[in-house]
Short mmCIF file of C-alpha atoms and ligand atoms in Angstrom, two decimals:
data_model
loop_
_atom_site.label_atom_id
_atom_site.label_comp_id
_atom_site.label_asym_id
_atom_site.label_seq_id
_atom_site.Cartn_x
_atom_site.Cartn_y
_atom_site.Cartn_z
CA MET A 1 17.90 21.11 -23.67
CA ARG A 2 18.03 17.42 -24.81
CA ILE A 3 16.42 15.16 -22.28
CA PHE A 4 16.33 11.74 -22.30
CA THR A 5 13.82 9.64 -20.28
CA ALA A 6 12.83 6.18 -20.23
CA SER A 7 11.37 3.47 -17.22
CA LEU A 8 12.28 -0.10 -16.54
CA ALA A 9 10.94 -1.49 -12.96
CA THR A 10 9.84 -4.49 -11.30
CA GLU A 11 10.32 -5.29 -7.64
CA THR A 12 12.01 -8.89 -7.18
CA ASN A 13 11.09 -11.14 -4.35
CA THR A 14 14.24 -13.43 -5.00
CA PHE A 15 12.03 -15.92 -2.66
CA SER A 16 8.78 -15.90 -4.92
CA PRO A 17 7.94 -19.08 -7.20
CA VAL A 18 6.75 -16.97 -9.64
CA PRO A 19 9.35 -16.36 -12.40
CA THR A 20 9.47 -12.98 -14.65
CA ASP A 21 9.80 -12.80 -18.21
CA ARG A 22 9.48 -10.35 -20.81
CA ALA A 23 5.80 -11.43 -21.29
CA SER A 24 5.38 -10.67 -17.32
CA PHE A 25 6.59 -6.75 -18.47
CA GLU A 26 4.43 -6.77 -21.52
CA MET A 27 1.31 -8.06 -19.49
CA ALA A 28 1.38 -5.55 -16.87
CA PHE A 29 2.78 -2.58 -18.55
CA TYR A 30 5.09 -1.67 -21.58
CA ALA A 31 4.71 1.34 -23.61
CA THR A 32 7.02 1.88 -26.52
CA PRO A 33 8.46 5.59 -27.12
CA GLY A 34 5.94 8.03 -27.14
CA LYS A 35 2.98 5.63 -26.61
CA HIS A 36 3.52 6.42 -22.52
CA PRO A 37 -0.40 7.06 -21.57
CA GLU A 38 -1.39 10.49 -20.21
CA THR A 39 -1.22 9.19 -16.68
CA PRO A 40 1.85 8.12 -14.79
CA THR A 41 2.79 4.96 -13.85
CA LEU A 42 4.39 4.32 -10.42
CA CYS A 43 7.84 4.16 -11.63
CA SER A 44 7.34 6.25 -15.00
CA SER A 45 6.22 9.67 -13.38
CA PRO A 46 9.18 11.44 -14.75
CA MET A 47 8.69 10.83 -18.31
CA VAL A 48 4.75 12.32 -17.43
CA ALA A 49 6.26 15.20 -15.69
CA LEU A 50 8.99 15.79 -18.40
CA ARG A 51 6.10 15.85 -21.02
CA ARG A 52 3.92 18.21 -19.08
CA ARG A 53 7.15 20.46 -18.80
CA ALA A 54 7.59 20.29 -22.51
CA ALA A 55 6.58 23.98 -23.42
CA GLU A 56 9.71 25.26 -21.49
CA GLY A 57 11.78 24.96 -24.56
CA LEU A 58 12.86 21.25 -23.70
CA THR A 59 13.13 18.54 -26.41
CA VAL A 60 12.29 15.06 -24.52
CA ILE A 61 13.24 12.00 -25.97
CA GLU A 62 11.31 9.29 -24.68
CA GLY A 63 12.65 5.66 -24.42
CA THR A 64 10.81 2.56 -23.71
CA ALA A 65 8.79 2.42 -20.15
CA THR A 66 7.42 -0.98 -18.71
CA TRP A 67 6.78 -2.27 -15.18
CA ALA A 68 6.19 -5.95 -14.11
CA GLU A 69 4.23 -6.72 -11.25
CA PRO A 70 6.73 -7.67 -8.48
CA GLY A 71 7.44 -11.45 -8.61
CA GLY A 72 10.55 -13.78 -8.40
CA LEU A 73 13.95 -13.65 -10.73
CA VAL A 74 13.75 -12.07 -13.44
CA GLN A 75 15.06 -13.99 -16.58
CA ARG A 76 18.43 -13.00 -17.79
CA LYS A 77 17.66 -12.48 -21.26
CA ALA A 78 14.30 -10.32 -20.38
CA TYR A 79 16.57 -8.00 -18.16
CA GLU A 80 19.30 -7.85 -20.99
CA ASP A 81 17.08 -6.99 -23.62
CA LEU A 82 15.20 -4.41 -22.05
CA ARG A 83 18.22 -2.84 -20.52
CA ASP A 84 19.77 -2.86 -24.04
CA GLU A 85 16.78 -1.89 -25.78
CA ILE A 86 16.60 1.28 -23.56
CA LEU A 87 20.69 2.02 -23.77
CA GLY A 88 20.16 2.09 -27.59
CA GLN A 89 17.37 4.69 -27.46
CA LEU A 90 19.75 6.82 -25.18
CA SER A 91 22.75 6.49 -27.86
CA ALA A 92 20.77 7.13 -30.68
CA ALA A 93 19.23 10.65 -28.68
CA LEU A 94 22.87 11.70 -28.06
CA PRO A 95 23.79 14.43 -27.50
CA VAL A 96 21.83 14.81 -24.53
CA ASP A 97 21.85 17.47 -21.23
CA ALA A 98 20.48 14.93 -18.74
CA VAL A 99 18.65 11.49 -18.75
CA ILE A 100 16.10 11.11 -16.23
CA LEU A 101 14.80 7.57 -15.52
CA GLY A 102 11.98 6.08 -13.38
CA LEU A 103 13.29 2.97 -11.72
CA HIS A 104 12.50 0.63 -9.01
CA GLY A 105 15.50 0.05 -7.32
CA ALA A 106 14.51 -3.48 -6.49
CA MET A 107 15.07 -5.68 -9.46
CA VAL A 108 17.01 -8.80 -9.35
CA ALA A 109 17.98 -10.84 -12.50
CA GLN A 110 19.52 -13.83 -13.15
CA GLY A 111 23.31 -13.05 -12.83
CA TYR A 112 22.71 -9.31 -11.54
CA ASP A 113 22.08 -8.58 -8.27
CA ASP A 114 21.72 -5.04 -8.74
CA CYS A 115 20.11 -4.16 -11.92
CA GLU A 116 19.52 -0.78 -11.56
CA GLY A 117 23.12 -0.61 -10.59
CA ASP A 118 24.02 -2.18 -14.02
CA LEU A 119 21.61 0.03 -16.04
CA LEU A 120 22.60 3.61 -14.18
CA SER A 121 26.88 2.32 -15.07
CA ARG A 122 25.95 1.51 -18.36
CA VAL A 123 23.81 4.74 -18.68
CA ARG A 124 26.96 6.54 -17.40
CA GLU A 125 29.21 5.11 -19.93
CA VAL A 126 27.14 6.21 -22.84
CA VAL A 127 26.78 9.56 -22.04
CA GLY A 128 30.13 10.85 -20.17
CA PRO A 129 31.04 12.30 -17.00
CA ASP A 130 29.66 15.61 -17.49
CA VAL A 131 25.89 14.82 -18.22
CA VAL A 132 23.54 14.75 -15.54
CA VAL A 133 21.93 11.25 -14.60
CA ALA A 134 19.11 11.23 -12.19
CA SER A 135 16.41 8.63 -11.29
CA GLU A 136 13.54 8.13 -9.01
CA LEU A 137 12.99 5.50 -6.87
CA ASP A 138 10.73 3.05 -4.73
CA PRO A 139 11.94 3.25 -1.16
CA HIS A 140 11.33 -0.71 -1.44
CA SER A 141 14.43 -0.98 -3.06
CA HIS A 142 18.33 -1.65 -2.66
CA LEU A 143 20.46 1.37 -2.42
CA THR A 144 23.65 0.09 -3.69
CA ALA A 145 26.93 1.70 -3.99
CA LYS A 146 27.27 1.30 -7.66
CA ARG A 147 24.04 3.18 -8.20
CA VAL A 148 25.26 5.94 -6.09
CA ALA A 149 28.48 6.14 -7.94
CA ALA A 150 27.00 6.53 -11.37
CA ALA A 151 24.22 9.14 -10.60
CA ASP A 152 23.81 12.41 -9.91
CA ILE A 153 20.35 12.82 -8.26
CA LEU A 154 18.50 10.09 -6.92
CA ALA A 155 15.08 10.52 -5.02
CA ALA A 156 12.54 8.05 -3.23
CA PHE A 157 9.07 8.29 -2.76
CA LEU A 158 8.63 9.47 0.51
CA GLU A 159 5.34 7.98 1.23
CA PHE A 160 4.36 4.54 1.83
CA PRO A 161 1.29 4.01 0.62
CA HIS A 162 3.16 5.72 -2.10
CA THR A 163 0.72 8.32 -2.74
CA ASP A 164 2.99 10.77 -3.64
CA PHE A 165 4.84 8.86 -6.84
CA TYR A 166 3.95 11.61 -9.10
CA GLU A 167 5.30 14.79 -7.10
CA ARG A 168 8.48 12.97 -6.33
CA GLY A 169 8.75 12.40 -9.69
CA GLU A 170 8.50 15.80 -10.68
CA HIS A 171 10.87 16.80 -7.95
CA VAL A 172 13.57 14.54 -9.66
CA VAL A 173 12.95 16.69 -12.84
CA GLU A 174 12.90 20.09 -11.10
CA LEU A 175 16.64 18.66 -9.71
CA GLY A 176 17.58 17.17 -13.15
CA LEU A 177 16.87 20.11 -14.93
CA ALA A 178 18.39 22.84 -12.83
CA ALA A 179 21.28 20.25 -12.68
CA ALA A 180 21.62 20.20 -16.13
CA ARG A 181 21.08 24.34 -16.34
CA GLY A 182 24.07 24.32 -14.03
CA ASP A 183 22.10 25.96 -11.46
CA ILE A 184 22.82 22.99 -8.78
CA ARG A 185 25.43 21.02 -8.42
CA PRO A 186 23.46 17.88 -6.62
CA VAL A 187 25.92 15.61 -4.50
CA ILE A 188 24.81 12.41 -3.14
CA SER A 189 25.54 11.38 0.70
CA THR A 190 24.43 8.18 1.95
CA PHE A 191 23.83 6.30 5.42
CA ASP A 192 23.09 2.83 6.27
CA CYS A 193 21.09 2.31 8.96
CA ARG A 194 21.81 -1.31 9.09
CA MET A 195 18.06 -2.39 9.71
CA ILE A 196 15.31 -4.00 7.68
CA ALA A 197 11.93 -3.11 8.97
CA VAL A 198 8.20 -2.39 7.33
CA LEU A 199 7.80 1.78 7.53
CA PRO A 200 4.60 2.71 7.02
CA THR A 201 4.01 6.20 6.85
CA SER A 202 0.46 6.25 6.94
CA ARG A 203 0.85 6.00 11.23
CA GLU A 204 3.28 7.39 13.63
CA PRO A 205 6.07 7.57 14.19
CA MET A 206 6.80 7.59 10.64
CA ARG A 207 4.17 10.07 9.92
CA SER A 208 6.23 12.87 11.75
CA PHE A 209 9.75 11.76 10.51
CA VAL A 210 8.67 11.79 6.79
CA ASP A 211 7.00 15.62 7.80
CA ARG A 212 10.15 16.47 8.77
CA LEU A 213 12.18 15.36 6.13
CA LYS A 214 9.75 17.16 3.27
CA ALA A 215 10.64 20.21 5.46
CA LEU A 216 14.12 19.90 5.11
CA GLN A 217 14.28 19.96 1.65
CA GLY A 218 14.56 22.98 -0.56
CA LYS A 219 16.73 25.02 2.06
CA ASP A 220 20.23 25.38 3.22
CA GLY A 221 21.63 23.88 0.42
CA VAL A 222 19.45 20.60 1.01
CA LEU A 223 18.22 19.80 -2.54
CA SER A 224 16.52 16.26 -1.36
CA VAL A 225 16.05 13.78 1.37
CA SER A 226 14.83 10.17 1.08
CA VAL A 227 14.33 7.28 3.05
CA ILE A 228 15.36 3.71 1.33
CA HIS A 229 13.16 1.72 3.20
CA GLY A 230 14.74 -1.41 1.73
CA PHE A 231 13.11 -4.66 0.62
CA MET A 232 13.39 -7.40 2.55
CA ALA A 233 11.80 -10.43 0.13
CA ALA A 234 15.32 -10.15 -1.60
CA ASP A 235 19.02 -12.12 -0.77
CA VAL A 236 20.88 -9.44 -2.39
CA PRO A 237 24.35 -7.84 -0.39
CA GLU A 238 23.27 -4.26 0.30
CA MET A 239 19.85 -5.07 1.31
CA GLY A 240 18.75 -2.62 4.26
CA THR A 241 17.20 0.81 5.36
CA ARG A 242 19.24 3.46 3.99
CA ILE A 243 19.12 7.33 4.00
CA ILE A 244 19.86 9.69 0.55
CA VAL A 245 20.49 12.87 1.43
CA VAL A 246 21.40 15.22 -1.93
CA THR A 247 22.98 18.41 -0.96
CA ASP A 248 24.06 21.34 -3.67
CA ASN A 249 27.84 20.56 -3.27
CA ASP A 250 28.16 20.33 0.05
CA ARG A 251 29.20 16.48 0.56
CA ALA A 252 30.28 17.13 4.72
CA LYS A 253 26.66 18.78 5.31
CA GLY A 254 25.02 15.51 3.43
CA ASP A 255 27.07 13.17 5.21
CA ALA A 256 26.09 14.34 8.68
CA LEU A 257 22.40 15.21 7.85
CA ALA A 258 22.23 11.77 6.66
CA GLU A 259 23.84 9.88 9.24
CA ARG A 260 21.63 12.19 12.21
CA LEU A 261 18.81 11.13 10.54
CA GLY A 262 19.67 7.53 9.78
CA MET A 263 20.34 7.30 13.65
CA GLU A 264 17.12 8.81 14.30
CA LEU A 265 15.16 6.26 12.50
CA PHE A 266 17.36 3.45 13.62
CA ALA A 267 16.06 4.15 17.29
CA MET A 268 12.63 4.39 16.37
CA ARG A 269 13.03 0.63 14.60
CA GLU A 270 10.86 -1.14 17.21
CA LYS A 271 8.12 1.25 16.64
CA THR A 272 7.15 1.32 13.12
CA VAL A 273 5.39 -2.06 12.33
CA MET A 274 1.61 -1.91 12.08
CA THR A 275 -0.14 -3.81 14.75
CA MET A 276 -1.42 -7.18 13.24
CA VAL A 277 -3.69 -10.28 14.51
CA ASN A 278 -3.92 -13.53 13.28
CA ALA A 279 -6.47 -14.83 10.89
CA ASP A 280 -9.09 -15.40 13.63
CA ASP A 281 -8.73 -12.76 15.50
CA GLY A 282 -9.02 -10.71 12.58
CA ILE A 283 -12.01 -12.10 11.47
CA ASP A 284 -13.83 -12.35 15.28
CA ARG A 285 -12.75 -8.37 15.39
CA ALA A 286 -14.16 -7.70 11.71
CA PHE A 287 -17.25 -9.25 12.74
CA ALA A 288 -17.47 -6.96 15.78
CA VAL A 289 -16.48 -4.07 13.90
CA ARG A 290 -19.49 -4.62 11.51
CA LYS A 291 -22.01 -4.68 14.29
CA ALA A 292 -21.13 -1.92 15.64
CA ASP A 293 -20.90 0.67 12.26
CA PRO A 294 -23.66 -1.22 10.03
CA ALA A 295 -23.21 1.44 7.46
CA LYS A 296 -19.31 0.45 6.48
CA PRO A 297 -17.44 -2.39 6.09
CA ALA A 298 -14.55 -3.84 7.96
CA VAL A 299 -11.83 -4.28 5.79
CA ILE A 300 -8.89 -7.06 6.34
CA ALA A 301 -5.60 -6.45 4.73
CA ASP A 302 -4.03 -10.32 4.35
CA VAL A 303 -0.94 -8.37 4.64
CA TRP A 304 1.73 -11.21 3.50
CA ASP A 305 0.02 -12.77 0.55
CA ASN A 306 0.73 -9.52 -1.30
CA PRO A 307 1.55 -9.84 -4.99
CA GLY A 308 3.12 -6.14 -4.67
CA GLY A 309 5.69 -8.03 -2.73
CA GLY A 310 5.93 -10.32 -5.24
CA VAL A 311 4.17 -13.64 -3.96
CA PRO A 312 1.65 -15.25 -6.25
CA GLY A 313 -1.13 -13.55 -4.41
CA ASP A 314 -2.98 -17.02 -4.51
CA GLY A 315 -3.50 -17.54 -0.80
CA THR A 316 -6.43 -18.87 0.75
CA PHE A 317 -5.84 -19.27 3.81
CA VAL A 318 -8.15 -16.32 5.28
CA LEU A 319 -10.94 -17.24 2.49
CA LYS A 320 -11.00 -20.81 3.78
CA LYS A 321 -11.80 -19.58 7.61
CA LEU A 322 -14.16 -17.11 6.15
CA ILE A 323 -16.03 -19.98 4.32
CA GLU A 324 -15.93 -22.07 7.70
CA ARG A 325 -17.61 -19.21 9.41
CA GLY A 326 -20.68 -19.83 7.00
CA HIS A 327 -21.91 -16.47 7.42
CA GLY A 328 -21.50 -12.91 6.28
CA ARG A 329 -21.66 -10.74 3.37
CA ILE A 330 -18.08 -11.02 1.83
CA GLY A 331 -16.18 -9.59 -0.82
CA VAL A 332 -12.19 -10.77 -1.82
CA ALA A 333 -9.98 -8.97 -3.92
CA THR A 334 -8.58 -10.83 -5.39
CA ILE A 335 -6.91 -14.24 -5.97
CA TRP A 336 -4.60 -14.89 -8.68
CA ASP A 337 -5.70 -17.82 -10.80
CA PRO A 338 -5.44 -17.55 -14.78
CA ILE A 339 -6.78 -21.46 -14.90
CA ALA A 340 -9.69 -20.34 -12.56
CA VAL A 341 -10.21 -17.48 -14.78
CA THR A 342 -10.05 -19.76 -18.19
CA PHE A 343 -12.82 -22.13 -16.73
CA CYS A 344 -15.32 -18.99 -15.94
CA HIS A 345 -14.93 -17.66 -19.27
CA ALA A 346 -15.39 -20.81 -20.90
CA ALA A 347 -18.40 -21.35 -18.63
CA GLY A 348 -20.12 -18.08 -19.17
CA GLU A 349 -21.51 -15.45 -17.04
CA GLY A 350 -24.70 -16.78 -15.14
CA ALA A 351 -23.24 -20.63 -15.12
CA THR A 352 -22.95 -22.64 -12.24
CA ILE A 353 -19.78 -24.82 -12.21
CA GLN A 354 -17.73 -26.79 -9.97
CA LEU A 355 -14.76 -24.75 -9.47
CA ARG A 356 -10.90 -25.24 -8.03
CA PHE A 357 -9.25 -21.88 -7.45
CA GLY A 358 -6.24 -20.39 -5.27
CA GLY A 359 -3.62 -21.95 -3.79
CA LYS A 360 -1.82 -23.46 -6.60
CA ALA A 361 1.60 -21.73 -6.82
CA GLY A 362 3.01 -23.14 -4.13
CA PRO A 363 1.72 -24.94 -0.43
CA GLN A 364 2.63 -21.84 2.09
CA ALA A 365 -0.45 -19.90 2.04
CA GLY A 366 -3.25 -22.09 1.76
CA GLU A 367 -4.90 -25.33 -0.26
CA PRO A 368 -6.86 -24.52 -3.05
CA VAL A 369 -10.74 -24.38 -2.47
CA ASP A 370 -12.70 -26.47 -4.10
CA ALA A 371 -16.48 -25.02 -4.35
CA LYS A 372 -19.55 -24.93 -6.65
CA VAL A 373 -19.44 -21.20 -7.57
CA ARG A 374 -21.62 -19.18 -9.85
CA VAL A 375 -20.11 -16.77 -12.82
CA LEU A 376 -21.36 -13.77 -11.90
CA LYS A 377 -19.05 -11.71 -14.27
CA ALA A 378 -16.21 -12.92 -16.60
CA VAL A 379 -14.71 -9.77 -18.58
CA ALA A 380 -11.75 -9.43 -20.89
CA GLU A 381 -10.06 -7.04 -18.71
CA GLY A 382 -10.71 -5.97 -14.94
CA TRP A 383 -9.26 -3.03 -13.30
CA GLN A 384 -8.70 -0.57 -10.22
CA SER A 385 -7.59 2.57 -9.79
CA PHE A 386 -4.26 3.87 -7.90
CA GLY A 387 -4.02 7.29 -7.55
CA PRO A 388 -3.75 8.78 -11.13
CA SER A 389 -3.09 5.58 -12.75
CA ARG A 390 -5.05 2.92 -13.82
CA VAL A 391 -3.96 -1.20 -13.02
CA THR A 392 -5.11 -3.73 -15.18
CA LEU A 393 -6.36 -7.23 -13.29
CA GLY A 394 -6.14 -8.51 -16.92
CA ALA A 395 -8.88 -11.35 -17.70
CA THR A 396 -11.21 -11.39 -14.86
CA ALA A 397 -14.10 -13.41 -13.10
CA LEU A 398 -16.28 -12.82 -10.51
CA ILE A 399 -17.64 -15.22 -8.49
CA HIS A 400 -20.32 -16.04 -5.96
CA ILE A 401 -19.55 -19.20 -3.90
CA GLU A 402 -22.93 -21.05 -3.87
CA GLY A 403 -24.15 -21.69 -0.06
CA THR A 404 -22.54 -18.63 1.45
CA GLU A 405 -22.71 -14.62 0.62
CA ILE A 406 -19.10 -14.39 -0.67
CA ASP A 407 -17.74 -13.40 -3.93
CA VAL A 408 -14.46 -13.49 -4.99
CA ILE A 409 -12.61 -11.70 -8.06
CA LEU A 410 -9.99 -14.20 -9.48
CA ASN A 411 -7.64 -12.25 -11.81
CA THR A 412 -4.69 -13.20 -14.15
CA ASN A 413 -2.67 -10.35 -14.10
CA ARG A 414 -1.33 -10.31 -10.45
CA THR A 415 -1.52 -7.16 -8.46
CA GLN A 416 -1.97 -6.38 -5.25
CA THR A 417 -5.37 -4.38 -4.09
CA PHE A 418 -5.44 -0.81 -4.20
CA GLU A 419 -8.60 0.85 -4.14
CA PRO A 420 -12.44 0.06 -3.41
CA ASP A 421 -13.34 0.51 -7.24
CA ILE A 422 -11.38 -2.71 -7.76
CA PHE A 423 -14.93 -4.23 -6.75
CA SER A 424 -17.39 -1.62 -8.16
CA ASN A 425 -15.52 -1.90 -11.76
CA LEU A 426 -17.40 -5.48 -11.39
CA GLY A 427 -20.70 -4.44 -9.97
CA ILE A 428 -20.16 -4.94 -6.37
CA ASP A 429 -20.94 -2.21 -4.07
CA PRO A 430 -18.18 -2.24 -1.43
CA LEU A 431 -20.49 -0.71 0.78
CA SER A 432 -23.10 -3.57 0.77
CA LYS A 433 -20.85 -5.82 2.50
CA ASP A 434 -19.66 -6.82 6.18
CA ILE A 435 -16.32 -7.54 5.14
CA LEU A 436 -13.86 -7.24 2.51
CA LEU A 437 -10.89 -8.97 2.07
CA VAL A 438 -7.84 -7.52 0.47
CA LYS A 439 -4.32 -8.53 -0.41
CA SER A 440 -1.87 -5.48 0.22
CA THR A 441 0.45 -4.66 2.96
CA ASN A 442 -0.41 -0.80 3.47
CA HIS A 443 -0.73 0.54 -0.51
CA PHE A 444 -4.64 -0.05 0.06
CA TYR A 445 -5.04 1.79 3.21
CA ALA A 446 -5.46 5.55 1.06
CA GLY A 447 -7.97 4.20 -1.07
CA PHE A 448 -9.84 1.96 1.52
CA GLN A 449 -9.56 4.09 4.97
CA PRO A 450 -12.85 6.16 3.63
CA ILE A 451 -15.04 3.96 3.47
CA ALA A 452 -13.74 1.20 6.39
CA ALA A 453 -15.26 1.05 9.43
CA GLU A 454 -11.59 0.00 10.80
CA ILE A 455 -8.66 -1.87 9.11
CA ILE A 456 -7.54 -5.23 10.19
CA TYR A 457 -4.03 -6.17 9.15
CA VAL A 458 -3.94 -10.10 9.43
CA ASN A 459 -0.49 -11.96 9.73
CA ALA A 460 -1.37 -15.23 7.69
CA PRO A 461 0.50 -17.31 6.50
CA SER A 462 2.09 -16.77 3.49
CA SER A 463 5.30 -17.71 1.14
CA TYR A 464 6.53 -13.74 2.14
CA PRO A 465 9.85 -13.95 3.78
CA SER A 466 8.09 -11.38 6.51
CA ASP A 467 10.75 -12.34 9.28
CA PRO A 468 14.19 -11.01 8.58
CA ARG A 469 15.50 -12.84 11.92
CA THR A 470 15.04 -16.15 10.36
CA THR A 471 15.24 -15.71 6.48
CA ASN A 472 17.77 -17.42 4.91
CA TYR A 473 20.13 -14.56 3.76
CA THR A 474 23.24 -16.26 1.72
CA LYS A 475 24.43 -12.89 0.29
CA LEU A 476 23.54 -10.16 2.83
CA ASP A 477 26.87 -8.29 3.53
CA ARG A 478 27.03 -7.13 6.93
CA PRO A 479 25.32 -7.48 10.35
CA ILE A 480 21.53 -5.98 10.33
CA TRP A 481 19.05 -5.43 12.88
CA PRO A 482 16.80 -7.52 13.78
CA ARG A 483 19.07 -10.27 12.79
CA VAL A 484 21.39 -9.04 15.58
CA GLU A 485 20.20 -6.67 18.47
CA ASN A 486 22.71 -3.77 17.82
CA PRO A 487 24.69 -3.88 14.64
CA PHE A 488 26.43 -0.82 15.50
CA ALA A 489 27.78 -1.94 18.53
ZN1 ZN B 1 7.28 0.20 -2.62
#
């Protein structure tokens, strides 16, 4: 069998001031055919999973695999060029028995509210109606009718944090190959939950819900079950939470199951979110926790200043409050500031300089910090792990704010904080700190939970549209909770 695979992914926050262009893809992750590393990235697992199965007599034809850190609207030409690059590779690979893609599902470009729907329907046009088209998706995406119509199999990561991205890539590959062999006839059913929420699976009630979904798969004709959580930072018509059920040619069963699960999820909509506190209360709590458990740092998550949600990630709001406290050994990962990194590199390791950093991309997450800092490290490329994958920070500087015990990582490649090695790779022992301040909504959880005395979620100001009740959605095509109390009424 001949299988084509490629990956084109980013998550677009249409409210973000950070435009996304081709350079954004090339800086974060861009692999031409055959050049994908051995380890998977968040959205390119199918390529790696297929390679690992090539011994089964498969001919795997790789296309481009690329990812841009979440940001604002994708430039039209950048999207069209990357799309056409992959479609050209697919055309050259014909005939194929299946196309198995790694997509994110929340890419929005100038003139394209639904990039993945556009790509999948063009893939369908290239291969015709009889070739299997499958894709893995991130649950923080939009499930449009156009995508469902163009694909045979769609499945999302089930976990948030996305600890199962590779496993779900294997799952999509498994189903795609079975369908190409004619062993199954996948049919997609969906249900619109008419809601938008943050749905971390590291805690109840989502933990048990996801465990039940997993138990449903692989029996009684149910091939796959996914929850599309939705992505609230996008002004697109079909934004919201949806259920996907893929059955073996049993639409009625799939439709009924999707509706039942969707209404169960709707019923728990007010109970899913993490408990958050304001910055002052969070810092108080962090010092108290540290005092009670001196062996481990308290971890403060600046939930909404999360580049993983497309915001700049240069917010200073919580850091300024920590500086004002005037005490505490504190590690901060990260503040995005390419200009400040350039200055630190120019000054060199060991230099003490007056530096303005952070707060430059917009006013919502705090003003810049002006401080005398010592450049502890200036490296060409900082990095951190995210499960089996390696995430670049780009050129990076580690600075120490003079007169405090605060160390801050400044990066040039925007990324949220995933794992404590973001500190140790620069020579900071995270366990030596009282408080670690990380920029992430929940992906940091798996990495930091084992070393944290406690994790404190802080709801500090940011440019992220975190309250869907008040966000100015101009394209949303139906009422959803919490904008209306009962959208099913
Ligand atoms: Zn996600």
